[in-house]
PDB file of C-alpha atoms and ligand atoms in Angstrom:
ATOM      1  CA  UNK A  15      66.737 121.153  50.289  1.00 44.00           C
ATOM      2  CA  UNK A  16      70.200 122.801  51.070  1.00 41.00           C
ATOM      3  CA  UNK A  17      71.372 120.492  53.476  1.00 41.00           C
ATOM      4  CA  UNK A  18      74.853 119.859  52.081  1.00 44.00           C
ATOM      5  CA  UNK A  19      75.728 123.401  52.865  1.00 43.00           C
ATOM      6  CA  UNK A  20      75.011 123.391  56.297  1.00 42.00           C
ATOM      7  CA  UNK A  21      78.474 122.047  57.118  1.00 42.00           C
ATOM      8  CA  UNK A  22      79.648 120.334  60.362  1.00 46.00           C
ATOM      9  CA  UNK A  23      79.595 123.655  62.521  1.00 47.00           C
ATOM     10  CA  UNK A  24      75.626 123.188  62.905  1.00 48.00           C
ATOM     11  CA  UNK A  25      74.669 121.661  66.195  1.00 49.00           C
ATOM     12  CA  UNK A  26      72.933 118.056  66.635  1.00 52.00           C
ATOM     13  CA  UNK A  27      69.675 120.185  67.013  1.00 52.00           C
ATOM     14  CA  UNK A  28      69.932 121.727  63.732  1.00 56.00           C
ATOM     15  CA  UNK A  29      70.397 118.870  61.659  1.00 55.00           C
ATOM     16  CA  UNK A  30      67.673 117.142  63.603  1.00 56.00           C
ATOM     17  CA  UNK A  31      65.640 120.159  62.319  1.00 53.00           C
ATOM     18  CA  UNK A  32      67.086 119.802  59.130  1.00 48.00           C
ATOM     19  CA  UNK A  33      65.576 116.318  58.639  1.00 51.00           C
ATOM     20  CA  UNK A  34      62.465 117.264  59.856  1.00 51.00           C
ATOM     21  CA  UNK A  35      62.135 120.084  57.232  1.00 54.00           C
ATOM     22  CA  UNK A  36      63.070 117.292  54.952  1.00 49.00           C
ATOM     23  CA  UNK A  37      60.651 114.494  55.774  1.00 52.00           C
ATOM     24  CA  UNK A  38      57.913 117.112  55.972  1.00 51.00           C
ATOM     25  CA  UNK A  39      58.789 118.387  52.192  1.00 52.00           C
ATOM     26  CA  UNK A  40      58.777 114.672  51.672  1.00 51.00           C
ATOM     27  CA  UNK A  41      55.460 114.674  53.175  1.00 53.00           C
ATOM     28  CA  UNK A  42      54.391 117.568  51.556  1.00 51.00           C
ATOM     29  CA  UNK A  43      55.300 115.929  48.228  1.00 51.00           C
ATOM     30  CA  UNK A  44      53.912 112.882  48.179  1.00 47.00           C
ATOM     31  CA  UNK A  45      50.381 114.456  49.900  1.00 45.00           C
ATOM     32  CA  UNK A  46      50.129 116.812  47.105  1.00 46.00           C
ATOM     33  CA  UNK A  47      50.643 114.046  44.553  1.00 44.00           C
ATOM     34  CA  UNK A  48      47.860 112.351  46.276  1.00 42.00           C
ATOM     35  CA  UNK A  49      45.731 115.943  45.808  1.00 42.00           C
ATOM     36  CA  UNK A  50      46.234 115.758  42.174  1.00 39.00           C
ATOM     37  CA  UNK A  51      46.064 112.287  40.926  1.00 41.00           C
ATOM     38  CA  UNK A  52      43.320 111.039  43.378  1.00 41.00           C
ATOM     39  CA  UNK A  53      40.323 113.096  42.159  1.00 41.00           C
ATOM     40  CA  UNK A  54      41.022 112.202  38.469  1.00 40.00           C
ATOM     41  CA  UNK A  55      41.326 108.671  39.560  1.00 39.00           C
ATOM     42  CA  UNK A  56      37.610 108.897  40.104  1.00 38.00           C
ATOM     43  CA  UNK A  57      36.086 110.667  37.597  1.00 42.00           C
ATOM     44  CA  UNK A  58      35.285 108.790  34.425  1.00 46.00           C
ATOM     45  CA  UNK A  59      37.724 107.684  31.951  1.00 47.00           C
ATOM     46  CA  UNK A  60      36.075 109.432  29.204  1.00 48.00           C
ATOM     47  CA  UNK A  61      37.146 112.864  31.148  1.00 46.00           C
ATOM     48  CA  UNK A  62      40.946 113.890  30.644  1.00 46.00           C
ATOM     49  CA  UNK A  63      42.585 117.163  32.672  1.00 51.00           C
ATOM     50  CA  UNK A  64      38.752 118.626  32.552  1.00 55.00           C
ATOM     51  CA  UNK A  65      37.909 118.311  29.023  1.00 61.00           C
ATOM     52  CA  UNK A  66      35.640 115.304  28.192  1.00 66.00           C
ATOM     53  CA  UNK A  67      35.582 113.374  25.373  1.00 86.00           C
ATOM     54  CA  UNK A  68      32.439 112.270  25.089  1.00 94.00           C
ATOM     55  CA  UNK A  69      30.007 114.577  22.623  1.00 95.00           C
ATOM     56  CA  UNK A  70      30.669 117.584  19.984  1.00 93.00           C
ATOM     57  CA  UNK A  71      28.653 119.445  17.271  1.00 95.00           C
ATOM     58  CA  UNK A  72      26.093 117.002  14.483  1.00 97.00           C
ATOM     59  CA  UNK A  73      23.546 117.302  12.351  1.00 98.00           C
ATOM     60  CA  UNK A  74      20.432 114.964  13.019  1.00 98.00           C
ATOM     61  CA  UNK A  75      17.060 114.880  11.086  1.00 98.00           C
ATOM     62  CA  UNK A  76      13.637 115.382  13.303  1.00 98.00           C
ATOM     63  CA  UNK A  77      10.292 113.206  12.412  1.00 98.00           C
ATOM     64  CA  UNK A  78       9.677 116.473  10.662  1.00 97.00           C
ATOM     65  CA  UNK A  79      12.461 116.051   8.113  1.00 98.00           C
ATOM     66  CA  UNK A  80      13.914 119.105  10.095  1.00 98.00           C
ATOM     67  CA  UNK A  81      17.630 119.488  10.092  1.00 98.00           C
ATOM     68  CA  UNK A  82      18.977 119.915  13.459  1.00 98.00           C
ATOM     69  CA  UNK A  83      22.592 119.926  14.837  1.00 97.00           C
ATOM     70  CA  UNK A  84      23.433 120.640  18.686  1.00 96.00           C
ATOM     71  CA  UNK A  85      23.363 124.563  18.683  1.00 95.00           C
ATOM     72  CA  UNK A  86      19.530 123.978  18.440  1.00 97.00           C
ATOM     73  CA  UNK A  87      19.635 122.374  22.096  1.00 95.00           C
ATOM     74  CA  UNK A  88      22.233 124.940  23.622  1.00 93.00           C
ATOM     75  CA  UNK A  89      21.263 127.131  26.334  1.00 93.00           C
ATOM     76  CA  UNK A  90      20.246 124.224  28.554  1.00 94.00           C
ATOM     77  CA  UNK A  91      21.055 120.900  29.863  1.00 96.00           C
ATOM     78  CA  UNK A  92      20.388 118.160  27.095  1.00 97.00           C
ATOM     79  CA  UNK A  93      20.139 114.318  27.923  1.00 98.00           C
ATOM     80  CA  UNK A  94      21.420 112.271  25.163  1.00 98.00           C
ATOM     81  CA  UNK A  95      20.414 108.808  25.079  1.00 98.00           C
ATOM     82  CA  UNK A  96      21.426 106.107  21.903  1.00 97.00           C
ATOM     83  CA  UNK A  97      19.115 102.988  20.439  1.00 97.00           C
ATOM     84  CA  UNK A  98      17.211 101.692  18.080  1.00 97.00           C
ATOM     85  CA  UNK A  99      13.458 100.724  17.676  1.00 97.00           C
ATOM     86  CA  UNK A 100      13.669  96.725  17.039  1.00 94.00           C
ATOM     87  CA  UNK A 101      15.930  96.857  20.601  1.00 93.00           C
ATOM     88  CA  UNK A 102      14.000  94.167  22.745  1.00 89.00           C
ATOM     89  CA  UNK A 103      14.359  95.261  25.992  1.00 89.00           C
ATOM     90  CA  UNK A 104      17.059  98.018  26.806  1.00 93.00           C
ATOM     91  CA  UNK A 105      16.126 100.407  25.095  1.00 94.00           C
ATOM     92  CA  UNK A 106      12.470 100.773  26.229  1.00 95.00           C
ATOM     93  CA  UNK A 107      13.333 100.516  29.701  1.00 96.00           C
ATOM     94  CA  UNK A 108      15.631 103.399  29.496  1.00 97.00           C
ATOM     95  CA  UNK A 109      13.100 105.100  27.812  1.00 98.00           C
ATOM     96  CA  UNK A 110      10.437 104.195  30.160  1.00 98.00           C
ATOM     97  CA  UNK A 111      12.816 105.879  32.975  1.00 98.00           C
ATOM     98  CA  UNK A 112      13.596 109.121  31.091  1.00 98.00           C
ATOM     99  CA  UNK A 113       9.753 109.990  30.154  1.00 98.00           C
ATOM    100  CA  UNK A 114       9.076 109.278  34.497  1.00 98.00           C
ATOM    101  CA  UNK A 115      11.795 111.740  35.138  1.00 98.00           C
ATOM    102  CA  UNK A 116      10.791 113.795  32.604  1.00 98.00           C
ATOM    103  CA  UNK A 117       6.558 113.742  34.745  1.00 98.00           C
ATOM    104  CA  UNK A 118       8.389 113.882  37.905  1.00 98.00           C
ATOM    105  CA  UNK A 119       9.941 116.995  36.353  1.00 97.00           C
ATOM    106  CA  UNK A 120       6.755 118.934  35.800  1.00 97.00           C
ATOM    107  CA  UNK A 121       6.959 121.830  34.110  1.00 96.00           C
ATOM    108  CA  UNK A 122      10.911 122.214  35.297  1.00 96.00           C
ATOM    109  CA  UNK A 123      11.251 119.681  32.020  1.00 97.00           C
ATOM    110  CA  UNK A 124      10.665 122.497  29.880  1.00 96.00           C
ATOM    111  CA  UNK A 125      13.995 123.755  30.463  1.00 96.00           C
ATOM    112  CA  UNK A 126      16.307 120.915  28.979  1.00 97.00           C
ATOM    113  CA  UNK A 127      15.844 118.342  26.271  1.00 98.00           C
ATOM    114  CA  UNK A 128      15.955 114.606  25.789  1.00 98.00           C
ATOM    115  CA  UNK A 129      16.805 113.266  22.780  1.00 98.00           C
ATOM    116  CA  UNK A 130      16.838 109.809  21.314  1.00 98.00           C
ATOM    117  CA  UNK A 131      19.324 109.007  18.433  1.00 98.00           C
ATOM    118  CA  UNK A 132      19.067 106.097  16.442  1.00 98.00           C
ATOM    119  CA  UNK A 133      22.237 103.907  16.104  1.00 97.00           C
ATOM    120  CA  UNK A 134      19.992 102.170  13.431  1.00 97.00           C
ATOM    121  CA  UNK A 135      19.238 104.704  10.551  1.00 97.00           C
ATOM    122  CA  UNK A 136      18.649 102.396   7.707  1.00 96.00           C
ATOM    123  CA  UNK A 137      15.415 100.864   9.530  1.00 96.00           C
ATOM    124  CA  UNK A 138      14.919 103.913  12.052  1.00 97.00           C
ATOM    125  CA  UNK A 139      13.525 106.507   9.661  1.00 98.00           C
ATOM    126  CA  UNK A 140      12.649 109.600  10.837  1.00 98.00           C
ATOM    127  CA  UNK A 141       9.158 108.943  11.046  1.00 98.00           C
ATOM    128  CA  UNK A 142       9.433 105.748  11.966  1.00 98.00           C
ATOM    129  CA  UNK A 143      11.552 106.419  15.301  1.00 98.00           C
ATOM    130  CA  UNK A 144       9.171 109.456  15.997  1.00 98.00           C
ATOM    131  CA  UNK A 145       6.320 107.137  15.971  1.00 98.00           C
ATOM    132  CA  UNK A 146       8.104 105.059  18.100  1.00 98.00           C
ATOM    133  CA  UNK A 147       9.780 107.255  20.719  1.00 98.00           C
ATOM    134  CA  UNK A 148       6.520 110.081  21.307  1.00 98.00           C
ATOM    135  CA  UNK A 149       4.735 106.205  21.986  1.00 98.00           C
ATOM    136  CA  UNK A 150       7.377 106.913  25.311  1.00 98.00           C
ATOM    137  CA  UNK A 151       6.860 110.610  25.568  1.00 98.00           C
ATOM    138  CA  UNK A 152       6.034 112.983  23.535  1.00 97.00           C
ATOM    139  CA  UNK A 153       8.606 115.489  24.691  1.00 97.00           C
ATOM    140  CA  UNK A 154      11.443 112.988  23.983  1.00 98.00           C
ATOM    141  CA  UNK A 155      12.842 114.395  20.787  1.00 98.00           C
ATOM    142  CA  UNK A 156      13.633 111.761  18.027  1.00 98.00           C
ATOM    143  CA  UNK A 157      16.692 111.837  16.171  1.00 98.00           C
ATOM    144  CA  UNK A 158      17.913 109.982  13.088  1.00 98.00           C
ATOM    145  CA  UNK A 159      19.963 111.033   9.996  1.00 98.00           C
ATOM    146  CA  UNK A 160      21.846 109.279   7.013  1.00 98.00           C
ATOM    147  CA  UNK A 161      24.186 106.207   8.580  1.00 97.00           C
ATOM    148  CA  UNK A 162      27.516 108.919   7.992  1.00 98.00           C
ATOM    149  CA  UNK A 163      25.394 111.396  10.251  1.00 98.00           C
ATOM    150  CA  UNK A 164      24.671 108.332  12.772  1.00 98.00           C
ATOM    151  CA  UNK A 165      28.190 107.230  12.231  1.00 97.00           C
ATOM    152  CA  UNK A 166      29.513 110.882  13.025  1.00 97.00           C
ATOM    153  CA  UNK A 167      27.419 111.288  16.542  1.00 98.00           C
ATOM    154  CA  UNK A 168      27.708 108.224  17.756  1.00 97.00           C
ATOM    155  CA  UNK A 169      31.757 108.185  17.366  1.00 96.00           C
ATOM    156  CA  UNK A 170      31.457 111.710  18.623  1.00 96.00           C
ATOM    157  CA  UNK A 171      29.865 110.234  21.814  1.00 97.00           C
ATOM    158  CA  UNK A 172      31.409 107.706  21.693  1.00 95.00           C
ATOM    159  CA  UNK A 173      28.797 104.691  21.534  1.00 96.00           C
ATOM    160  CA  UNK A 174      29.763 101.049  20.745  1.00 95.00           C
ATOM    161  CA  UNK A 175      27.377  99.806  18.022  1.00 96.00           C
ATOM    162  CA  UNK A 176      27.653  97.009  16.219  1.00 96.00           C
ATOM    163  CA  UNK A 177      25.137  94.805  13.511  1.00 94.00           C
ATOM    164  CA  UNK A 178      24.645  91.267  14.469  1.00 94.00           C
ATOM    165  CA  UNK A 179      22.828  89.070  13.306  1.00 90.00           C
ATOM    166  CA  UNK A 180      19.586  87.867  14.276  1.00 83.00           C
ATOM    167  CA  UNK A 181      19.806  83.751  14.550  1.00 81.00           C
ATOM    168  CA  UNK A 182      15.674  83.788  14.813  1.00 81.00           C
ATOM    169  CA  UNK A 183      15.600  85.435  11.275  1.00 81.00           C
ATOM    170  CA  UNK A 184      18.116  84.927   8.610  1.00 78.00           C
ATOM    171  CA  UNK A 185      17.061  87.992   6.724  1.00 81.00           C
ATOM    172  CA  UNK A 186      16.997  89.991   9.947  1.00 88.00           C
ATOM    173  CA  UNK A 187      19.903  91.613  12.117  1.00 94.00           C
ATOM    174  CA  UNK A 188      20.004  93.699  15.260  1.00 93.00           C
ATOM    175  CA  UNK A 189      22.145  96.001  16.797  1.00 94.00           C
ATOM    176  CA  UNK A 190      24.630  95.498  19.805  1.00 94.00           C
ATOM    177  CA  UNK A 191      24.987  99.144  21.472  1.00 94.00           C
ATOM    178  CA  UNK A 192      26.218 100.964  24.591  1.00 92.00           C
ATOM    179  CA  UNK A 193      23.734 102.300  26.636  1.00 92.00           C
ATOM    180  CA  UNK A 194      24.110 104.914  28.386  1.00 94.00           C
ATOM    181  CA  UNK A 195      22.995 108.365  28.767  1.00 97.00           C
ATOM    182  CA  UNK A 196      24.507 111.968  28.434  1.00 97.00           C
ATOM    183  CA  UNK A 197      23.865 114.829  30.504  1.00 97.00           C
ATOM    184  CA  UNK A 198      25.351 117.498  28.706  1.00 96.00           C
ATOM    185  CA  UNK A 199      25.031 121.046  30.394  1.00 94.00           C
ATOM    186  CA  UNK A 200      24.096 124.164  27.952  1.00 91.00           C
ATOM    187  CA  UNK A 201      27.441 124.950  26.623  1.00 91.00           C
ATOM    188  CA  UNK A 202      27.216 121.117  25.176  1.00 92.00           C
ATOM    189  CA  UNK A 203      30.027 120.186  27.438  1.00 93.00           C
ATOM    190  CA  UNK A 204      29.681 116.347  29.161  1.00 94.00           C
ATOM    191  CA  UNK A 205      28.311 116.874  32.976  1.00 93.00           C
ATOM    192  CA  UNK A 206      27.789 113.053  33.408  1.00 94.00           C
ATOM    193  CA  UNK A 207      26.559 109.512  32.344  1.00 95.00           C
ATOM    194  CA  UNK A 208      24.060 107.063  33.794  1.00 96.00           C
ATOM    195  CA  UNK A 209      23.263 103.656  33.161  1.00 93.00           C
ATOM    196  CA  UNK A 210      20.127 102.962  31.379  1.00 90.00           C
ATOM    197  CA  UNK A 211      18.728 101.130  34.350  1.00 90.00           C
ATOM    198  CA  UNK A 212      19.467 104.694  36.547  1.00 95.00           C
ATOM    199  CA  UNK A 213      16.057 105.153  38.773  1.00 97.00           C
ATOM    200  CA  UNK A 214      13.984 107.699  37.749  1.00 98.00           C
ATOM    201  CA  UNK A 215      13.656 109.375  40.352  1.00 97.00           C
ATOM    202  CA  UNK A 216      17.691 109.971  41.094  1.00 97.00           C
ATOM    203  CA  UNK A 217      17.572 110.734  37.335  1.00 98.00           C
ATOM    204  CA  UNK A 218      14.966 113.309  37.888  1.00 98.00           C
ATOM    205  CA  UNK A 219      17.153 114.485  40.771  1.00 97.00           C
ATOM    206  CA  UNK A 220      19.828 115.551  39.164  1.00 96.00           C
ATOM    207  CA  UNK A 221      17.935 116.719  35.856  1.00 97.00           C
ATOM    208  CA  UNK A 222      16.882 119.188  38.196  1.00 96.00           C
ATOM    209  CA  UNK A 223      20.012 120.014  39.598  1.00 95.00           C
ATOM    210  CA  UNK A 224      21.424 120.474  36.213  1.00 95.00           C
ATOM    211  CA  UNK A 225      18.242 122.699  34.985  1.00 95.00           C
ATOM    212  CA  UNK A 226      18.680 125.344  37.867  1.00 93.00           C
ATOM    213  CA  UNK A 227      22.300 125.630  38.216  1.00 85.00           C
ATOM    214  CA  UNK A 228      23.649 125.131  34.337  1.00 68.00           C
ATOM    215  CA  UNK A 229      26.874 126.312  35.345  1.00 65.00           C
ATOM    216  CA  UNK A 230      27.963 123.566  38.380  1.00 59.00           C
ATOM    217  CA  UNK A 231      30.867 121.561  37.683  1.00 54.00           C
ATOM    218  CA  UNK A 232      30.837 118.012  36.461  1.00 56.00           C
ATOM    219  CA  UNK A 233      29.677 115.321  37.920  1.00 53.00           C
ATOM    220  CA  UNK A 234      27.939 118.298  40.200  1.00 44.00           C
TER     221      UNK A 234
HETATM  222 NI1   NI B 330      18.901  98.997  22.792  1.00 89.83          NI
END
């Protein structure tokens, strides 16, 4: 504002203007600052100005002993979920929920993936976690690797894991891990998260969403 050069010749009126221009640019100011900041205050912290953090290109190993990195799921929304076989209980119940999504899906589950990535490679084998996740669904796609390959996706998504060990066997240990899964849309960007506990049926909700409009926004 220019107010200091309006000088004493202006009339009460004007100035009384003048301060109303100036509390409505205050206005103005502090509603815009509320525009930017408040949406970003509700997103997840793992987004920054747009551009998540969470996910990026690695190389897994299929039950087949296939090599596979993340170009061989682009194209179409890919649900990412992290575990391990011995898990006790999380684990299969967030696998129980994705293979009901994935038959509440029908035939619209042929246009994404879900994939299940070991965050314990030295027990989870290949074939081993194959065996284990098609006994879930046998469209769930089953990923392990060598621990660096584990090591690189799960930092890459960002996944706490951590051996403990197991007080019930000495020789024994399990694995403390996030849980949570990834919707990533087809150009491998982060859309969203859920918690493993997420009801199938909002899960198959927005798998749906995701599969016929791959382009929507985040969170969309
Ligand atoms: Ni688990």
């Amino acid at each position: 504002m220019s107010g200091e050069t309006t000088g004493p010749k202006f009339a009460g009126a004007s100035r009384r203007t003048l301060l109303l221009a100036l509390l409505i640019g205050l206005a103005a100011g502090v509603l815009s600052a509320v525009l930017i900041f408040a949406p970003s205050a509700e997103s997840p912290k793992v987004q920054t100005a747009g551009k998540a953090l969470v996910g990026g290109p690695f190389t897994l190993t299929e039950p087949s002993g296939k090599r596979v990195t993340e170009k061989d799921f682009a194209g179409r929304p890919l649900l990412v979920y992290f575990g391990f076989t011995h898990c006790p209980d999380v684990c299969p119940a967030g696998l129980q929920v994705i293979a009901a999504a994935l038959d509440q899906l029908g035939d619209k589950a042929k246009d994404m993936t879900a994939v299940f990535i070991t965050v314990d490679p030295d027990r989870d084998t290949p074939e081993v976690l194959g065996k284990y996740v098609a006994s879930f669904h046998k469209d769930i796609v089953a990923l392990s690797g060598s621990p660096e390959d584990i090591a690189a996706v799960t930092k890459a998504y960002r996944v706490f894991v951590k051996k403990v060990p197991d007080p019930s066997s000495p020789n024994d240990y399990s694995v403390d891990h996030s849980s949570f899964m990834y919707l990533m849309d087809g150009n491998g960007e982060y859309r969203r998260h859920f918690l493993h506990s997420v009801d199938a049926a909002e899960l198959a909700d927005v798998l749906a969403k995701a599969i016929d409009n791959p382009a929507a926004a985040p969170d969309a």
